Amino acid sequence: MMTKIDRHFIRVEGRLVHYRRAGRGPVLVALHQSPRDSADVLPVVHAMAPYATVIAPDNPGFGLSDPLPDGPASIDRFAHALAALLRALGVEKAAFYGFHTGACIANRFAALFPDLVTGLVVDGFLLMEDAERDELLAHYLPPFHPQWDGGHLAWAWHRIRDQGIFFPWYRREPSARLNRPRPDLARTHEQIMEFMRAGDHYRAGYGAALSYRPAGDMASLSVPALLFIAQDDPLVRYLSKLPALPQGVTAGTAPDRAAAYGVITDFLCRHLPDIAAPPPPAFAERGVTEGLAWRAGGQGNPVLRLHDLGGAAALLPPPGPGSWLAPDLPGMGESDLVADPGDLQAVADAVAGLLSTRGWTGGAAEGWGYGGRVAQVLAKRHPGLVSGVTLHPGHTTAPPDLCPVDGGGHLLAAWQQARDAHLFALGDGLLPDPARLQAEAWCWLKAAPILERAWRAMAMAG
């Protein structure tokens, strides 16, 4: 049976936090590595959902979670942020799993808040001498700021790709070469997308992990724990450097990542709490309903806002007066491919389903380009939901093929697509700041698999 994974948002100490949730019963918290998001721990979510309620947050500054306020890159700040999240969710006790950066956060959390922890798996850790730590902190985390010409994307492509070839990635020499096959194109692209979304905030999570000295916490853990590194993990050499461990804390390994999950699942199932998870708190600002991500706000007469091809609700102009609801259309923005974007009726029906679930009783709609076509079909098929449609100009030329290619050329093509949408559009033809272009390029890349058929459907609709 396919595991049903829900996605939620909550505001904690003023920060927006996104998390995935699956299963039922006692709580397991699963924490991802940098610069990934909670999708990185989906194998653990799927493995443990039959036995537990798995809560997998995007760490601060990654995925869809806001970064921590400015301050030092310390693992303590991430651990305290996790404690604040669990309080907001009403979680009293949990087992914890963390991978790489997530392992650092989980290990430190267990040292700071042992009464909240029933079991701990630390999957991949660093036990470095000072010289090695100083070198990594000096070279591992260069700034990552969008540049007007998109040149930062060429650097990012090889930075992420080389991480699967060398450790550390910047030491491109025989002694640092990993015994691995050529990096997988789809996986490299996936990691690039998460790196682009994190932006320069990636340095905070990585920096906290690299600065952390876990040996003292490991030697004094007072909760059942498995300190684990698989044999195909570049960090496996640190397994032999573990300090003397207290009773109830053991070291473990497995031949490879696939075998690792059996060992990890077995340990976690034996150390789950005896308290069931509370229901997720309601949140009105953002959500994901049956795979469609949405944003909402305002008060007064309701307006449905639908973005153009290759866009997202987050990129729309500011809303006018009244209440509003803006979904990311299927296969775009943060939404899953819940309907074929080449079938406007199917897309309109998916939006109608969201409106019904959200208790929408009717209102106006406005749409840009492709979104306008969807709004028109929605009004015809579901007249009780839409009282009128306002159309705004959208893209007038077919988008290029932006599917991933070796060498990362699709990243620069998406950057140019985002620039040209401003340079040759109606209006002043001025470029926004590079951070905005980065968000637009990300959205074009997310939509790459569906662009051709969605454009064709829009063109056929007139």
Short mmCIF file of C-alpha atoms in Angstrom, two decimals:
data_model
loop_
_atom_site.label_atom_id
_atom_site.label_comp_id
_atom_site.label_asym_id
_atom_site.label_seq_id
_atom_site.Cartn_x
_atom_site.Cartn_y
_atom_site.Cartn_z
CA MET A 1 0.00 0.00 0.00
CA MET A 2 1.27 3.46 -0.92
CA THR A 3 2.05 5.62 2.12
CA LYS A 4 -0.13 8.73 2.28
CA ILE A 5 2.11 11.68 3.08
CA ASP A 6 0.50 14.98 3.99
CA ARG A 7 2.23 18.35 3.93
CA HIS A 8 1.56 21.05 6.49
CA PHE A 9 2.67 24.50 7.57
CA ILE A 10 2.86 26.11 10.99
CA ARG A 11 4.26 29.37 12.30
CA VAL A 12 6.75 28.95 15.15
CA GLU A 13 8.26 31.98 16.89
CA GLY A 14 7.37 34.05 13.84
CA ARG A 15 8.97 31.64 11.35
CA LEU A 16 7.07 29.62 8.77
CA VAL A 17 7.85 25.89 9.06
CA HIS A 18 6.89 23.28 6.49
CA TYR A 19 6.72 19.62 7.44
CA ARG A 20 5.64 16.28 6.03
CA ARG A 21 3.53 13.92 8.10
CA ALA A 22 2.56 10.29 7.57
CA GLY A 23 1.32 7.28 9.50
CA ARG A 24 -0.39 7.12 12.89
CA GLY A 25 0.42 6.36 16.51
CA PRO A 26 3.59 7.42 18.36
CA VAL A 27 5.83 10.13 16.95
CA LEU A 28 9.08 9.69 15.05
CA VAL A 29 10.83 12.89 14.01
CA ALA A 30 12.98 12.51 10.86
CA LEU A 31 15.57 15.19 10.04
CA HIS A 32 17.25 15.65 6.67
CA GLN A 33 20.76 16.55 5.49
CA SER A 34 21.88 19.86 3.97
CA PRO A 35 21.11 21.39 1.51
CA ARG A 36 18.11 19.09 1.03
CA ASP A 37 14.57 19.27 2.41
CA SER A 38 12.30 16.76 4.14
CA ALA A 39 11.80 14.81 0.89
CA ASP A 40 15.35 13.54 1.52
CA VAL A 41 14.12 11.31 4.35
CA LEU A 42 11.14 9.85 2.49
CA PRO A 43 12.65 6.33 2.57
CA VAL A 44 12.51 6.47 6.38
CA VAL A 45 9.02 7.99 6.26
CA HIS A 46 7.78 5.12 4.08
CA ALA A 47 9.54 2.48 6.19
CA MET A 48 8.23 3.78 9.52
CA ALA A 49 4.74 5.03 8.64
CA PRO A 50 3.16 1.60 9.35
CA TYR A 51 4.43 1.86 12.93
CA ALA A 52 4.48 5.56 13.82
CA THR A 53 3.40 9.08 13.01
CA VAL A 54 6.44 10.34 11.14
CA ILE A 55 6.96 14.10 11.25
CA ALA A 56 9.66 15.32 8.87
CA PRO A 57 10.22 19.10 8.97
CA ASP A 58 12.21 21.15 6.52
CA ASN A 59 15.10 22.39 8.64
CA PRO A 60 15.28 26.19 9.09
CA GLY A 61 16.41 27.85 5.85
CA PHE A 62 15.78 24.77 3.70
CA GLY A 63 12.84 23.66 1.61
CA LEU A 64 9.84 25.83 2.48
CA SER A 65 10.89 26.67 6.05
CA ASP A 66 12.04 30.17 6.89
CA PRO A 67 15.66 30.55 8.03
CA LEU A 68 16.62 31.29 11.60
CA PRO A 69 17.15 34.95 12.48
CA ASP A 70 20.64 36.26 11.83
CA GLY A 71 23.12 34.86 14.28
CA PRO A 72 25.89 32.28 14.65
CA ALA A 73 25.69 29.02 12.71
CA SER A 74 25.42 26.77 15.76
CA ILE A 75 23.78 23.39 16.12
CA ASP A 76 22.27 24.55 19.43
CA ARG A 77 20.11 27.08 17.56
CA PHE A 78 18.77 24.35 15.27
CA ALA A 79 18.10 22.06 18.25
CA HIS A 80 16.22 24.78 20.11
CA ALA A 81 14.24 25.61 16.95
CA LEU A 82 13.24 21.93 16.76
CA ALA A 83 12.14 22.00 20.40
CA ALA A 84 9.97 25.06 19.68
CA LEU A 85 8.41 23.28 16.69
CA LEU A 86 7.54 20.19 18.75
CA ARG A 87 5.96 22.37 21.44
CA ALA A 88 3.86 24.11 18.77
CA LEU A 89 2.79 20.71 17.42
CA GLY A 90 1.92 19.43 20.90
CA VAL A 91 4.46 16.59 20.75
CA GLU A 92 5.48 15.47 24.26
CA LYS A 93 7.80 12.58 23.43
CA ALA A 94 9.28 11.17 20.23
CA ALA A 95 11.91 8.94 18.73
CA PHE A 96 14.38 10.76 16.48
CA TYR A 97 16.18 9.93 13.25
CA GLY A 98 18.68 12.28 11.60
CA PHE A 99 20.86 12.02 8.52
CA HIS A 100 24.12 14.04 8.30
CA THR A 101 23.11 17.61 9.29
CA GLY A 102 19.88 16.13 10.63
CA ALA A 103 21.97 13.64 12.63
CA CYS A 104 23.87 16.51 14.24
CA ILE A 105 20.61 18.24 15.18
CA ALA A 106 19.10 15.03 16.55
CA ASN A 107 22.22 14.14 18.56
CA ARG A 108 22.41 17.61 20.13
CA PHE A 109 18.65 17.63 20.76
CA ALA A 110 18.93 14.35 22.68
CA ALA A 111 21.73 15.81 24.79
CA LEU A 112 19.77 19.00 25.56
CA PHE A 113 16.28 17.49 25.94
CA PRO A 114 16.68 13.82 26.94
CA ASP A 115 13.24 13.73 28.62
CA LEU A 116 11.62 14.25 25.20
CA VAL A 117 13.56 11.43 23.48
CA THR A 118 12.70 7.72 23.65
CA GLY A 119 15.17 6.58 20.99
CA LEU A 120 17.74 8.09 18.67
CA VAL A 121 19.38 7.14 15.38
CA VAL A 122 22.35 9.28 14.36
CA ASP A 123 22.92 8.34 10.70
CA GLY A 124 26.22 9.79 9.43
CA PHE A 125 28.39 11.98 11.63
CA LEU A 126 31.70 13.81 11.68
CA LEU A 127 34.35 13.24 14.36
CA MET A 128 37.07 15.59 13.14
CA GLU A 129 40.35 16.88 14.44
CA ASP A 130 40.57 20.66 14.69
CA ALA A 131 42.73 20.99 11.58
CA GLU A 132 40.25 19.12 9.42
CA ARG A 133 37.33 21.10 10.83
CA ASP A 134 39.11 24.40 10.20
CA GLU A 135 39.87 23.41 6.60
CA LEU A 136 36.26 22.43 5.88
CA LEU A 137 34.90 25.61 7.42
CA ALA A 138 37.34 27.63 5.33
CA HIS A 139 36.55 25.99 1.96
CA TYR A 140 33.31 23.97 2.07
CA LEU A 141 30.82 26.83 2.23
CA PRO A 142 31.48 29.60 -0.32
CA PRO A 143 28.71 32.19 -0.68
CA PHE A 144 25.91 31.37 -3.10
CA HIS A 145 24.31 34.57 -4.38
CA PRO A 146 22.34 34.90 -7.64
CA GLN A 147 24.30 36.80 -10.31
CA TRP A 148 22.71 38.86 -13.08
CA ASP A 149 24.14 36.61 -15.80
CA GLY A 150 23.22 33.30 -14.13
CA GLY A 151 26.87 32.33 -13.77
CA HIS A 152 26.25 31.14 -10.22
CA LEU A 153 24.19 28.27 -11.65
CA ALA A 154 27.12 26.87 -13.63
CA TRP A 155 29.16 26.90 -10.43
CA ALA A 156 26.32 25.32 -8.46
CA TRP A 157 25.90 22.50 -10.96
CA HIS A 158 29.50 21.37 -10.65
CA ARG A 159 29.57 22.05 -6.89
CA ILE A 160 26.66 19.64 -6.35
CA ARG A 161 27.83 17.12 -8.94
CA ASP A 162 31.38 17.02 -7.58
CA GLN A 163 30.02 16.28 -4.12
CA GLY A 164 29.18 12.83 -5.47
CA ILE A 165 32.68 12.40 -6.95
CA PHE A 166 35.02 13.86 -4.30
CA PHE A 167 34.93 14.33 -0.54
CA PRO A 168 35.33 17.08 0.24
CA TRP A 169 33.92 18.35 -3.05
CA TYR A 170 36.50 21.11 -3.49
CA ARG A 171 39.51 18.78 -3.22
CA ARG A 172 39.57 17.44 -6.77
CA GLU A 173 42.50 15.05 -6.42
CA PRO A 174 43.00 11.26 -6.30
CA SER A 175 43.08 11.07 -2.50
CA ALA A 176 39.60 12.62 -2.29
CA ARG A 177 38.01 10.57 -5.10
CA LEU A 178 34.99 8.50 -4.05
CA ASN A 179 34.46 4.98 -5.34
CA ARG A 180 31.14 5.78 -7.00
CA PRO A 181 29.70 5.68 -10.51
CA ARG A 182 29.01 8.75 -12.61
CA PRO A 183 26.49 10.97 -10.75
CA ASP A 184 22.90 10.34 -11.77
CA LEU A 185 21.48 13.22 -13.84
CA ALA A 186 18.02 13.18 -12.26
CA ARG A 187 19.42 13.08 -8.72
CA THR A 188 21.88 15.88 -9.46
CA HIS A 189 19.07 18.03 -10.83
CA GLU A 190 16.93 17.30 -7.77
CA GLN A 191 19.75 18.38 -5.47
CA ILE A 192 20.36 21.53 -7.52
CA MET A 193 16.71 22.49 -7.20
CA GLU A 194 16.94 22.23 -3.42
CA PHE A 195 20.25 24.12 -3.40
CA MET A 196 18.71 26.93 -5.46
CA ARG A 197 15.79 27.19 -3.07
CA ALA A 198 18.01 27.31 0.02
CA GLY A 199 20.28 29.93 -1.54
CA ASP A 200 22.97 31.37 0.69
CA HIS A 201 21.10 30.09 3.76
CA TYR A 202 22.64 26.69 3.00
CA ARG A 203 25.76 27.90 4.79
CA ALA A 204 23.98 28.16 8.13
CA GLY A 205 22.89 24.51 8.23
CA TYR A 206 26.15 23.17 6.86
CA GLY A 207 28.18 25.55 9.03
CA ALA A 208 26.35 24.43 12.16
CA ALA A 209 27.04 20.77 11.34
CA LEU A 210 30.72 21.36 10.52
CA SER A 211 31.26 23.42 13.69
CA TYR A 212 29.59 20.87 15.95
CA ARG A 213 31.77 18.59 18.10
CA PRO A 214 29.48 15.62 18.76
CA ALA A 215 31.86 13.31 20.67
CA GLY A 216 31.08 14.76 24.09
CA ASP A 217 27.34 14.46 23.56
CA MET A 218 27.72 10.90 22.24
CA ALA A 219 29.76 9.86 25.27
CA SER A 220 27.14 11.18 27.69
CA LEU A 221 23.88 10.21 25.94
CA SER A 222 21.25 9.05 28.41
CA VAL A 223 18.75 7.73 25.85
CA PRO A 224 18.81 4.53 23.76
CA ALA A 225 20.78 5.41 20.63
CA LEU A 226 22.22 3.88 17.48
CA LEU A 227 25.23 5.73 16.07
CA PHE A 228 25.23 4.53 12.49
CA ILE A 229 27.14 5.00 9.22
CA ALA A 230 26.60 2.81 6.15
CA GLN A 231 29.69 1.49 4.39
CA ASP A 232 28.90 3.46 1.20
CA ASP A 233 28.64 6.75 3.09
CA PRO A 234 31.67 9.06 2.57
CA LEU A 235 31.69 9.60 6.35
CA VAL A 236 32.19 5.91 7.17
CA ARG A 237 35.79 6.49 8.25
CA TYR A 238 34.50 8.36 11.33
CA LEU A 239 32.80 5.25 12.64
CA SER A 240 36.17 4.04 14.01
CA LYS A 241 36.67 7.31 15.90
CA LEU A 242 33.70 6.99 18.24
CA PRO A 243 34.40 7.63 21.91
CA ALA A 244 33.60 5.11 24.64
CA LEU A 245 29.83 4.87 24.62
CA PRO A 246 27.47 4.66 27.60
CA GLN A 247 25.11 1.75 28.23
CA GLY A 248 22.25 1.67 25.76
CA VAL A 249 24.23 3.46 23.03
CA THR A 250 25.65 1.26 20.26
CA ALA A 251 27.49 1.72 16.98
CA GLY A 252 26.13 0.20 13.78
CA THR A 253 26.68 -0.12 10.07
CA ALA A 254 25.32 -1.86 6.96
CA PRO A 255 26.85 -2.69 3.57
CA ASP A 256 25.00 0.07 1.75
CA ARG A 257 22.16 2.58 1.98
CA ALA A 258 19.52 0.06 0.86
CA ALA A 259 20.46 -2.34 3.67
CA ALA A 260 20.73 0.50 6.17
CA TYR A 261 16.99 1.08 6.37
CA GLY A 262 16.35 -2.41 7.74
CA VAL A 263 18.79 -1.85 10.61
CA ILE A 264 17.46 1.62 11.30
CA THR A 265 13.79 0.62 11.17
CA ASP A 266 14.36 -2.30 13.53
CA PHE A 267 15.99 -0.03 16.13
CA LEU A 268 13.39 2.72 15.87
CA CYS A 269 10.45 0.30 16.18
CA ARG A 270 11.88 -0.90 19.49
CA HIS A 271 12.19 2.62 20.88
CA LEU A 272 9.01 4.46 19.98
CA PRO A 273 7.16 6.38 22.69
CA ASP A 274 3.88 5.13 24.14
CA ILE A 275 2.07 8.42 23.46
CA ALA A 276 0.09 8.88 20.25
CA ALA A 277 0.63 11.97 18.12
CA PRO A 278 -1.84 14.84 18.48
CA PRO A 279 -3.62 15.97 15.30
CA PRO A 280 -1.83 18.60 13.19
CA PRO A 281 -2.83 22.18 14.07
CA ALA A 282 -4.95 24.03 11.52
CA PHE A 283 -3.18 26.74 9.53
CA ALA A 284 -5.01 29.23 7.33
CA GLU A 285 -2.18 30.97 5.46
CA ARG A 286 -0.75 28.08 3.45
CA GLY A 287 -1.28 24.43 2.86
CA VAL A 288 -1.21 21.49 0.49
CA THR A 289 -4.55 19.81 -0.21
CA GLU A 290 -4.59 16.59 -2.22
CA GLY A 291 -1.29 17.57 -3.82
CA LEU A 292 -2.22 21.19 -4.64
CA ALA A 293 -0.22 23.81 -2.75
CA TRP A 294 -2.04 27.05 -1.96
CA ARG A 295 -1.76 30.43 -0.29
CA ALA A 296 -4.59 32.45 1.19
CA GLY A 297 -5.20 35.75 2.93
CA GLY A 298 -7.25 38.92 3.19
CA GLN A 299 -10.82 39.56 4.19
CA GLY A 300 -13.94 40.41 2.25
CA ASN A 301 -15.19 39.34 -1.17
CA PRO A 302 -13.26 36.23 -2.31
CA VAL A 303 -11.04 36.15 -5.40
CA LEU A 304 -9.39 33.06 -6.90
CA ARG A 305 -5.97 33.92 -8.40
CA LEU A 306 -4.40 31.62 -11.02
CA HIS A 307 -0.82 32.08 -12.21
CA ASP A 308 0.64 31.72 -15.70
CA LEU A 309 2.50 28.78 -17.21
CA GLY A 310 5.78 28.10 -15.41
CA GLY A 311 4.78 30.29 -12.51
CA ALA A 312 3.53 29.94 -8.95
CA ALA A 313 1.21 31.70 -6.53
CA ALA A 314 4.24 33.19 -4.78
CA LEU A 315 5.20 35.08 -7.97
CA LEU A 316 1.84 36.78 -8.55
CA PRO A 317 1.44 40.55 -8.16
CA PRO A 318 0.18 41.67 -4.74
CA PRO A 319 -3.54 40.95 -4.29
CA GLY A 320 -6.18 43.63 -4.19
CA PRO A 321 -8.72 44.14 -1.38
CA GLY A 322 -10.79 41.18 -0.28
CA SER A 323 -10.00 37.63 0.62
CA TRP A 324 -8.06 35.54 -1.88
CA LEU A 325 -6.94 32.01 -2.58
CA ALA A 326 -4.03 31.27 -4.93
CA PRO A 327 -3.10 27.65 -5.73
CA ASP A 328 -0.03 26.46 -7.56
CA LEU A 329 -1.43 24.72 -10.63
CA PRO A 330 -0.68 20.99 -11.15
CA GLY A 331 2.98 20.25 -11.83
CA MET A 332 4.01 23.85 -11.11
CA GLY A 333 5.30 25.69 -8.07
CA GLU A 334 4.98 23.47 -5.01
CA SER A 335 2.09 21.40 -6.38
CA ASP A 336 2.27 17.76 -7.40
CA LEU A 337 1.22 16.58 -10.83
CA VAL A 338 -2.34 15.82 -9.71
CA ALA A 339 -3.87 16.50 -13.14
CA ASP A 340 -2.54 16.60 -16.70
CA PRO A 341 -1.64 20.24 -17.44
CA GLY A 342 -2.37 19.49 -21.09
CA ASP A 343 -6.01 18.88 -20.19
CA LEU A 344 -7.53 22.19 -19.08
CA GLN A 345 -10.73 20.50 -17.99
CA ALA A 346 -8.81 18.16 -15.70
CA VAL A 347 -6.86 21.10 -14.26
CA ALA A 348 -10.06 23.09 -13.72
CA ASP A 349 -11.64 20.11 -11.97
CA ALA A 350 -8.60 19.77 -9.69
CA VAL A 351 -8.92 23.45 -8.74
CA ALA A 352 -12.66 22.96 -8.18
CA GLY A 353 -11.87 20.09 -5.81
CA LEU A 354 -9.53 22.35 -3.83
CA LEU A 355 -12.17 25.08 -3.66
CA SER A 356 -14.79 22.66 -2.39
CA THR A 357 -12.44 21.25 0.24
CA ARG A 358 -11.60 24.77 1.37
CA GLY A 359 -15.28 25.63 1.80
CA TRP A 360 -15.36 28.06 -1.14
CA THR A 361 -18.94 29.07 -1.88
CA GLY A 362 -18.33 31.25 -4.93
CA GLY A 363 -16.43 34.34 -5.97
CA ALA A 364 -14.55 36.07 -8.74
CA ALA A 365 -11.47 34.67 -10.49
CA GLU A 366 -8.50 36.28 -12.17
CA GLY A 367 -5.88 34.54 -14.25
CA TRP A 368 -2.66 35.29 -16.07
CA GLY A 369 -2.06 33.56 -19.42
CA TYR A 370 -2.47 29.82 -18.82
CA GLY A 371 -4.18 30.53 -15.50
CA GLY A 372 -6.73 32.67 -17.32
CA ARG A 373 -7.59 29.78 -19.63
CA VAL A 374 -8.04 27.52 -16.60
CA ALA A 375 -10.27 30.13 -14.96
CA GLN A 376 -12.48 30.31 -18.05
CA VAL A 377 -12.88 26.52 -18.18
CA LEU A 378 -13.54 26.46 -14.42
CA ALA A 379 -16.32 29.03 -14.81
CA LYS A 380 -17.98 26.95 -17.54
CA ARG A 381 -17.69 23.59 -15.79
CA HIS A 382 -18.38 24.82 -12.24
CA PRO A 383 -20.46 28.00 -12.57
CA GLY A 384 -21.46 27.94 -8.93
CA LEU A 385 -17.82 28.45 -7.90
CA VAL A 386 -16.88 31.36 -10.19
CA SER A 387 -19.02 34.47 -10.65
CA GLY A 388 -16.76 36.23 -13.16
CA VAL A 389 -13.31 36.01 -14.73
CA THR A 390 -10.71 38.76 -15.21
CA LEU A 391 -7.97 37.95 -17.70
CA HIS A 392 -4.44 39.35 -17.47
CA PRO A 393 -1.72 39.13 -20.14
CA GLY A 394 0.62 36.18 -19.96
CA HIS A 395 3.47 34.61 -21.89
CA THR A 396 3.08 34.94 -25.65
CA THR A 397 5.90 32.71 -26.91
CA ALA A 398 6.39 28.99 -26.44
CA PRO A 399 8.85 28.15 -23.66
CA PRO A 400 12.02 26.22 -24.48
CA ASP A 401 12.77 22.65 -23.47
CA LEU A 402 14.12 22.98 -19.93
CA CYS A 403 14.43 19.28 -19.04
CA PRO A 404 17.73 18.36 -17.34
CA VAL A 405 20.81 17.83 -19.50
CA ASP A 406 24.33 16.74 -18.59
CA GLY A 407 26.48 19.78 -17.99
CA GLY A 408 23.62 21.79 -16.48
CA GLY A 409 22.82 23.81 -19.61
CA HIS A 410 19.12 23.68 -18.75
CA LEU A 411 19.80 25.87 -15.70
CA LEU A 412 21.13 28.71 -17.86
CA ALA A 413 18.28 28.21 -20.33
CA ALA A 414 15.78 28.65 -17.48
CA TRP A 415 17.63 31.74 -16.29
CA GLN A 416 17.43 33.25 -19.77
CA GLN A 417 13.75 32.33 -19.98
CA ALA A 418 13.12 34.19 -16.73
CA ARG A 419 15.11 37.23 -17.92
CA ASP A 420 13.46 37.36 -21.34
CA ALA A 421 10.00 37.20 -19.80
CA HIS A 422 10.80 40.65 -18.40
CA LEU A 423 13.00 42.10 -21.13
CA PHE A 424 10.56 41.41 -23.96
CA ALA A 425 7.24 41.64 -22.13
CA LEU A 426 4.73 44.47 -22.32
CA GLY A 427 5.68 47.26 -19.95
CA ASP A 428 9.00 48.82 -19.01
CA GLY A 429 11.14 45.79 -19.96
CA LEU A 430 13.24 46.12 -16.81
CA LEU A 431 14.79 43.21 -14.94
CA PRO A 432 13.94 42.47 -11.30
CA ASP A 433 16.68 41.75 -8.79
CA PRO A 434 18.59 38.46 -9.22
CA ALA A 435 16.88 36.87 -6.20
CA ARG A 436 13.52 37.26 -7.93
CA LEU A 437 14.97 35.83 -11.15
CA GLN A 438 16.26 32.87 -9.14
CA ALA A 439 12.74 32.13 -7.89
CA GLU A 440 11.32 32.45 -11.41
CA ALA A 441 14.02 30.23 -12.93
CA TRP A 442 13.30 27.63 -10.23
CA CYS A 443 9.62 27.63 -11.18
CA TRP A 444 10.41 27.23 -14.88
CA LEU A 445 12.64 24.27 -14.05
CA LYS A 446 9.99 22.68 -11.84
CA ALA A 447 7.48 22.93 -14.69
CA ALA A 448 9.91 21.64 -17.36
CA PRO A 449 8.29 18.18 -17.81
CA ILE A 450 4.85 19.65 -18.54
CA LEU A 451 5.62 22.87 -20.42
CA GLU A 452 5.13 21.60 -23.96
CA ARG A 453 1.73 19.99 -23.47
CA ALA A 454 0.46 22.79 -21.23
CA TRP A 455 1.47 25.39 -23.84
CA ARG A 456 -0.22 23.37 -26.55
CA ALA A 457 -3.44 23.17 -24.53
CA MET A 458 -3.39 26.91 -23.92
CA ALA A 459 -2.78 27.65 -27.60
CA MET A 460 -5.63 25.37 -28.65
CA ALA A 461 -7.96 27.11 -26.19
CA GLY A 462 -7.33 30.37 -28.05
#
